[in-house]
Short mmCIF file of C-alpha atoms (C1' of nucleotides) in Angstrom, two decimals:
data_model
loop_
_atom_site.label_atom_id
_atom_site.label_comp_id
_atom_site.label_asym_id
_atom_site.label_seq_id
_atom_site.Cartn_x
_atom_site.Cartn_y
_atom_site.Cartn_z
CA MET A 1 10.76 -14.14 5.87
CA PRO A 2 8.87 -11.63 8.06
CA LEU A 3 6.87 -12.42 11.10
CA PRO A 4 8.02 -15.85 12.21
CA VAL A 5 10.73 -14.19 14.25
CA ILE A 6 14.15 -15.45 13.41
CA ILE A 7 15.51 -17.23 16.44
CA LYS A 8 19.16 -17.63 17.23
CA ASP A 9 19.44 -21.30 16.39
CA THR A 10 18.01 -21.02 12.90
CA THR A 11 20.13 -23.33 10.72
CA PRO A 12 22.12 -22.00 7.76
CA THR A 13 19.80 -23.83 5.35
CA GLU A 14 16.76 -22.25 6.94
CA LEU A 15 18.44 -18.88 6.76
CA ASP A 16 19.09 -19.38 3.05
CA GLU A 17 15.42 -20.09 2.49
CA ILE A 18 14.52 -17.01 4.43
CA VAL A 19 16.87 -14.91 2.35
CA GLU A 20 15.44 -16.45 -0.84
CA LYS A 21 11.95 -15.56 0.23
CA ALA A 22 13.06 -12.09 1.21
CA LYS A 23 14.40 -11.70 -2.32
CA SER A 24 11.08 -12.73 -3.88
CA ALA A 25 9.17 -10.48 -1.56
CA SER A 26 11.59 -7.70 -2.33
CA SER A 27 11.13 -8.04 -6.11
CA PHE A 28 7.40 -8.14 -5.71
CA LEU A 29 7.41 -5.03 -3.57
CA LYS A 30 9.74 -3.23 -5.98
CA ALA A 31 7.37 -4.07 -8.80
CA ILE A 32 4.39 -2.56 -7.05
CA SER A 33 6.19 0.37 -5.48
CA HIS A 34 6.32 2.36 -8.69
CA GLU A 35 3.64 5.02 -8.68
CA GLY A 36 2.40 4.25 -12.17
CA ARG A 37 2.40 0.51 -11.69
CA LEU A 38 0.65 0.92 -8.37
CA MET A 39 -2.12 2.87 -10.06
CA ILE A 40 -2.38 0.33 -12.84
CA LEU A 41 -2.77 -2.49 -10.36
CA CYS A 42 -5.40 -0.52 -8.49
CA HIS A 43 -7.41 -0.12 -11.63
CA LEU A 44 -7.09 -3.78 -12.45
CA VAL A 45 -8.57 -4.74 -9.10
CA SER A 46 -11.95 -3.76 -10.50
CA GLY A 47 -11.44 -5.94 -13.56
CA GLU A 48 -9.70 -6.35 -16.87
CA LYS A 49 -8.61 -3.21 -18.72
CA SER A 50 -7.13 -2.63 -22.14
CA VAL A 51 -3.84 -0.80 -22.54
CA THR A 52 -5.61 2.20 -24.02
CA GLU A 53 -8.04 2.32 -21.12
CA LEU A 54 -5.13 2.29 -18.71
CA GLU A 55 -3.39 5.07 -20.62
CA ASP A 56 -6.44 7.25 -20.09
CA LEU A 57 -7.00 6.17 -16.50
CA ILE A 58 -3.53 7.07 -15.36
CA SER A 59 -2.88 9.82 -17.89
CA ALA A 60 0.33 8.34 -19.16
CA ARG A 61 1.73 7.74 -22.60
CA GLN A 62 1.37 4.57 -24.55
CA ALA A 63 5.00 3.54 -24.35
CA ALA A 64 5.19 4.21 -20.62
CA VAL A 65 2.09 2.19 -19.83
CA SER A 66 3.22 -0.60 -22.07
CA GLN A 67 6.60 -0.72 -20.35
CA GLN A 68 5.03 -0.73 -16.93
CA LEU A 69 2.72 -3.52 -17.96
CA SER A 70 5.67 -5.36 -19.35
CA ARG A 71 7.42 -5.19 -16.02
CA LEU A 72 4.33 -6.38 -14.20
CA ARG A 73 3.94 -9.17 -16.73
CA LEU A 74 7.53 -10.35 -16.32
CA GLU A 75 7.04 -10.27 -12.58
CA GLY A 76 3.98 -12.47 -13.00
CA LEU A 77 1.55 -9.98 -11.54
CA VAL A 78 -0.66 -9.49 -14.57
CA ILE A 79 -1.81 -11.60 -17.50
CA PRO A 80 -2.57 -10.32 -21.00
CA ARG A 81 -5.40 -11.57 -23.17
CA ARG A 82 -5.63 -10.56 -26.78
CA ASP A 83 -8.98 -9.84 -28.36
CA GLY A 84 -8.49 -8.67 -31.92
CA LYS A 85 -6.29 -5.62 -31.90
CA THR A 86 -6.65 -4.81 -28.27
CA ILE A 87 -4.95 -6.50 -25.36
CA PHE A 88 -6.64 -6.76 -22.02
CA TYR A 89 -4.72 -7.12 -18.80
CA ARG A 90 -5.92 -8.66 -15.58
CA LEU A 91 -4.37 -9.50 -12.22
CA ALA A 92 -2.66 -12.89 -12.30
CA ASP A 93 -3.68 -13.83 -8.77
CA ASP A 94 -4.79 -12.17 -5.59
CA LYS A 95 -1.33 -11.29 -4.29
CA PRO A 96 -1.42 -7.71 -5.52
CA LYS A 97 -5.01 -7.38 -4.41
CA ARG A 98 -4.24 -8.58 -0.90
CA VAL A 99 -1.41 -6.09 -0.54
CA LEU A 100 -3.33 -3.25 -2.14
CA GLU A 101 -6.16 -3.75 0.30
CA ILE A 102 -3.81 -3.16 3.20
CA ILE A 103 -2.13 -0.26 1.47
CA TYR A 104 -5.48 1.30 0.78
CA ASP A 105 -6.44 0.85 4.36
CA LEU A 106 -3.19 2.39 5.62
CA PHE A 107 -2.89 5.29 3.22
CA CYS A 108 -6.41 6.15 2.15
CA GLN A 109 -8.58 5.45 5.14
CA GLU A 110 -6.89 6.30 8.42
CA ASN A 111 -5.63 9.80 8.94
CA MET B 1 -5.66 5.08 -3.68
CA PRO B 2 -6.26 1.35 -4.35
CA LEU B 3 -9.43 -0.53 -3.88
CA PRO B 4 -12.16 2.07 -3.92
CA VAL B 5 -12.32 1.69 -7.67
CA ILE B 6 -11.83 4.91 -9.51
CA ILE B 7 -15.05 5.72 -11.29
CA LYS B 8 -15.37 7.82 -14.38
CA ASP B 9 -16.81 10.92 -12.75
CA THR B 10 -14.11 11.28 -10.13
CA THR B 11 -13.41 15.03 -9.87
CA PRO B 12 -9.98 16.50 -10.62
CA THR B 13 -9.53 17.37 -6.94
CA GLU B 14 -10.34 13.85 -5.90
CA LEU B 15 -7.92 12.56 -8.48
CA ASP B 16 -5.19 14.80 -7.09
CA GLU B 17 -5.74 13.36 -3.64
CA ILE B 18 -5.59 9.87 -5.05
CA VAL B 19 -2.33 10.64 -6.80
CA GLU B 20 -0.96 12.16 -3.57
CA LYS B 21 -1.84 9.05 -1.66
CA ALA B 22 -0.37 6.87 -4.37
CA LYS B 23 2.84 8.82 -3.97
CA SER B 24 2.94 8.23 -0.22
CA ALA B 25 2.15 4.57 -0.67
CA SER B 26 4.77 4.35 -3.34
CA SER B 27 7.48 5.87 -1.10
CA PHE B 28 6.53 3.59 1.71
CA LEU B 29 6.68 0.53 -0.53
CA LYS B 30 10.01 1.63 -1.99
CA ALA B 31 11.37 1.95 1.52
CA ILE B 32 10.39 -1.56 2.49
CA SER B 33 11.15 -3.20 -0.85
CA HIS B 34 14.89 -3.23 -0.30
CA GLU B 35 16.00 -6.66 0.77
CA GLY B 36 18.14 -5.47 3.65
CA ARG B 37 15.56 -3.03 4.92
CA LEU B 38 12.87 -5.67 4.62
CA MET B 39 14.90 -8.01 6.81
CA ILE B 40 15.57 -5.28 9.32
CA LEU B 41 11.90 -4.51 9.62
CA CYS B 42 11.13 -8.19 10.03
CA HIS B 43 13.51 -8.40 12.92
CA LEU B 44 12.07 -5.31 14.50
CA VAL B 45 8.61 -6.84 14.51
CA SER B 46 9.72 -8.96 17.45
CA GLY B 47 10.95 -5.92 19.32
CA GLU B 48 13.63 -3.28 19.67
CA LYS B 49 17.12 -4.12 18.40
CA SER B 50 20.43 -2.29 18.58
CA VAL B 51 22.35 -1.49 15.42
CA THR B 52 25.01 -4.05 16.31
CA GLU B 53 22.38 -6.72 16.84
CA LEU B 54 20.91 -5.94 13.44
CA GLU B 55 24.35 -6.11 11.84
CA ASP B 56 24.70 -9.65 13.12
CA LEU B 57 21.15 -10.66 12.34
CA ILE B 58 21.32 -9.69 8.70
CA SER B 59 25.06 -10.25 8.26
CA ALA B 60 25.73 -6.81 6.90
CA ARG B 61 28.34 -4.19 7.61
CA GLN B 62 27.98 -1.40 10.07
CA ALA B 63 27.82 1.35 7.50
CA ALA B 64 25.27 -0.49 5.40
CA VAL B 65 22.93 -1.19 8.28
CA SER B 66 23.28 2.34 9.54
CA GLN B 67 22.41 3.70 6.12
CA GLN B 68 19.42 1.46 5.79
CA LEU B 69 18.21 2.46 9.21
CA SER B 70 18.73 6.06 8.25
CA ARG B 71 16.49 5.64 5.25
CA LEU B 72 13.82 3.93 7.33
CA ARG B 73 14.12 6.67 9.93
CA LEU B 74 13.68 9.45 7.37
CA GLU B 75 10.69 7.61 6.00
CA GLY B 76 9.25 7.52 9.49
CA LEU B 77 9.13 3.76 9.75
CA VAL B 78 11.45 3.32 12.70
CA ILE B 79 12.36 5.31 15.80
CA PRO B 80 15.76 5.35 17.51
CA ARG B 81 16.31 5.44 21.24
CA ARG B 82 19.74 6.03 22.70
CA ASP B 83 20.87 4.19 25.77
CA GLY B 84 24.45 5.03 26.56
CA LYS B 85 26.57 4.20 23.57
CA THR B 86 24.10 1.96 21.87
CA ILE B 87 21.08 2.98 19.87
CA PHE B 88 17.98 0.85 19.78
CA TYR B 89 15.54 0.96 16.93
CA ARG B 90 11.88 0.06 16.99
CA LEU B 91 8.98 0.23 14.54
CA ALA B 92 7.34 3.63 14.59
CA ASP B 93 3.82 2.29 14.14
CA ASP B 94 2.08 -0.82 12.90
CA LYS B 95 2.14 0.10 9.20
CA PRO B 96 5.20 -1.99 8.41
CA LYS B 97 3.93 -4.78 10.61
CA ARG B 98 0.58 -4.89 8.87
CA VAL B 99 2.20 -5.12 5.46
CA LEU B 100 4.84 -7.60 6.58
CA GLU B 101 2.15 -9.90 7.90
CA ILE B 102 0.60 -10.10 4.46
CA ILE B 103 3.95 -10.45 2.76
CA TYR B 104 4.88 -13.22 5.11
CA ASP B 105 1.62 -14.92 4.41
CA LEU B 106 2.05 -14.60 0.65
CA PHE B 107 5.72 -15.50 0.34
CA CYS B 108 6.50 -17.72 3.29
CA GLN B 109 3.38 -19.71 3.92
CA GLU B 110 1.54 -20.62 0.73
CA ASN B 111 3.37 -22.57 -1.91
"C1'" DT C 1 -1.72 -5.44 -50.45
"C1'" DC C 2 -2.08 -0.95 -48.03
"C1'" DG C 3 -3.39 1.87 -44.39
"C1'" DT C 4 -4.76 2.22 -39.75
"C1'" DT C 5 -5.24 1.09 -34.94
"C1'" DA C 6 -3.38 -1.10 -30.77
"C1'" DT C 7 0.47 -2.54 -28.49
"C1'" DA C 8 5.41 -3.75 -27.84
"C1'" DT C 9 10.22 -3.10 -28.14
"C1'" DT C 10 14.57 -0.71 -28.62
"C1'" DA C 11 18.00 2.72 -27.87
"C1'" DC C 12 19.50 6.48 -25.54
"C1'" DA C 13 19.64 10.03 -21.88
"C1'" DT C 14 18.84 10.99 -17.23
"C1'" DA C 15 17.79 10.26 -12.58
"C1'" DA C 16 17.68 7.57 -8.49
"C1'" DA C 17 19.31 3.85 -5.55
"C1'" DT C 18 22.99 1.16 -3.73
"C1'" DT C 19 27.66 0.00 -2.25
"C1'" DG C 20 32.25 0.54 -0.20
"C1'" DA C 21 35.71 3.07 1.91
"C1'" DA C 22 36.90 6.57 4.66
"C1'" DT C 23 35.90 9.76 8.07
"C1'" DA C 24 33.14 11.89 11.79
"C1'" DT C 25 30.40 12.12 16.03
"C1'" DG C 26 29.00 10.94 20.70
"C1'" DA C 27 29.28 8.47 25.03
"C1'" DG C 28 31.75 6.30 28.57
"C1'" DG C 29 35.91 4.84 31.09
"C1'" DC C 30 40.65 5.79 32.55
"C1'" DG D 1 42.11 14.89 27.77
"C1'" DC D 2 42.73 10.42 25.42
"C1'" DC D 3 41.20 6.01 23.94
"C1'" DT D 4 37.68 2.95 22.56
"C1'" DC D 5 33.17 1.33 21.28
"C1'" DA D 6 28.80 2.20 18.85
"C1'" DT D 7 26.79 4.58 15.34
"C1'" DA D 8 26.34 8.09 11.61
"C1'" DT D 9 27.65 10.61 7.65
"C1'" DT D 10 30.04 11.67 3.39
"C1'" DC D 11 31.80 10.91 -1.11
"C1'" DA D 12 32.78 8.67 -5.25
"C1'" DA D 13 31.80 4.70 -8.16
"C1'" DT D 14 28.51 1.84 -9.98
"C1'" DT D 15 24.21 -0.13 -10.86
"C1'" DT D 16 19.46 0.00 -11.64
"C1'" DA D 17 15.20 2.38 -12.89
"C1'" DT D 18 12.68 5.50 -15.59
"C1'" DG D 19 11.10 8.49 -19.38
"C1'" DT D 20 11.22 9.81 -24.28
"C1'" DA D 21 11.36 9.14 -29.00
"C1'" DA D 22 11.54 6.28 -32.64
"C1'" DT D 23 10.63 2.04 -34.65
"C1'" DA D 24 8.53 -2.59 -34.90
"C1'" DT D 25 4.80 -5.96 -34.83
"C1'" DA D 26 0.17 -7.80 -35.12
"C1'" DA D 27 -4.59 -7.58 -36.46
"C1'" DC D 28 -8.17 -5.79 -39.03
"C1'" DG D 29 -10.72 -3.65 -42.90
"C1'" DA D 30 -10.86 -1.57 -47.60
#
DNA sequence: TCGTTATATTACATAAATTGAATATGAGGC
DNA sequence: GCCTCATATTCAATTTATGTAATATAACGA
């Protein structure tokens, strides 16, 4: 959807595709725009973490973290791996990482 | 907030700053995660557009577009410029552009 | 099997975001 | 001043998101 500049003679079919992609992008962005989920993703950039670890890292309750992870899981952003009683989460691909890098650059580096 | 990897001995003050930045990033992402606003921003990447032009481009009603622009304006993402009766909007800085480039790459290029 | 730890899910209350309709403002032309 | 075009704002209705508390499940060890 973004940059390719939508020119006047874009066909209806092309426009539909663009809107479809905008919807995906929109869901993805909504998923990462939650403060807690954003922090979780940040922590996962440095590697797998268990739910308990994440609870401590972002100072949130078990149920909250679990719900946030659940949302990220449904959205396909993270993948769980069970090891005995504990469940470790990791980033599913580099999409979140790519975006977080920019966000970090924009909000944590420049003034 | 993201990438720098939050290490165990991060001080409380540092953590506060991180949380602050996460909040800003989170607001920004919320602002651009709305499908209509996302499309508006995309169109603005190629240059200033009037409200009426945007209405046509994203096939939305006047009030809706105006509200979405209002949100983007309050968030500091776009800047209005009046010329007679019409008002032209443009991106306030390259933050949205930088993020949209990545989003475009992730959702409209790769399969 | 029972108890415990780790995580997930559900149900409910509340807050925030979004939409649509109606109305308001501001600029220009007559 | 009055009318019209372009845009903004307001308000109520609805939807969606979020947090909390309670409960459920799954795995392990005694």
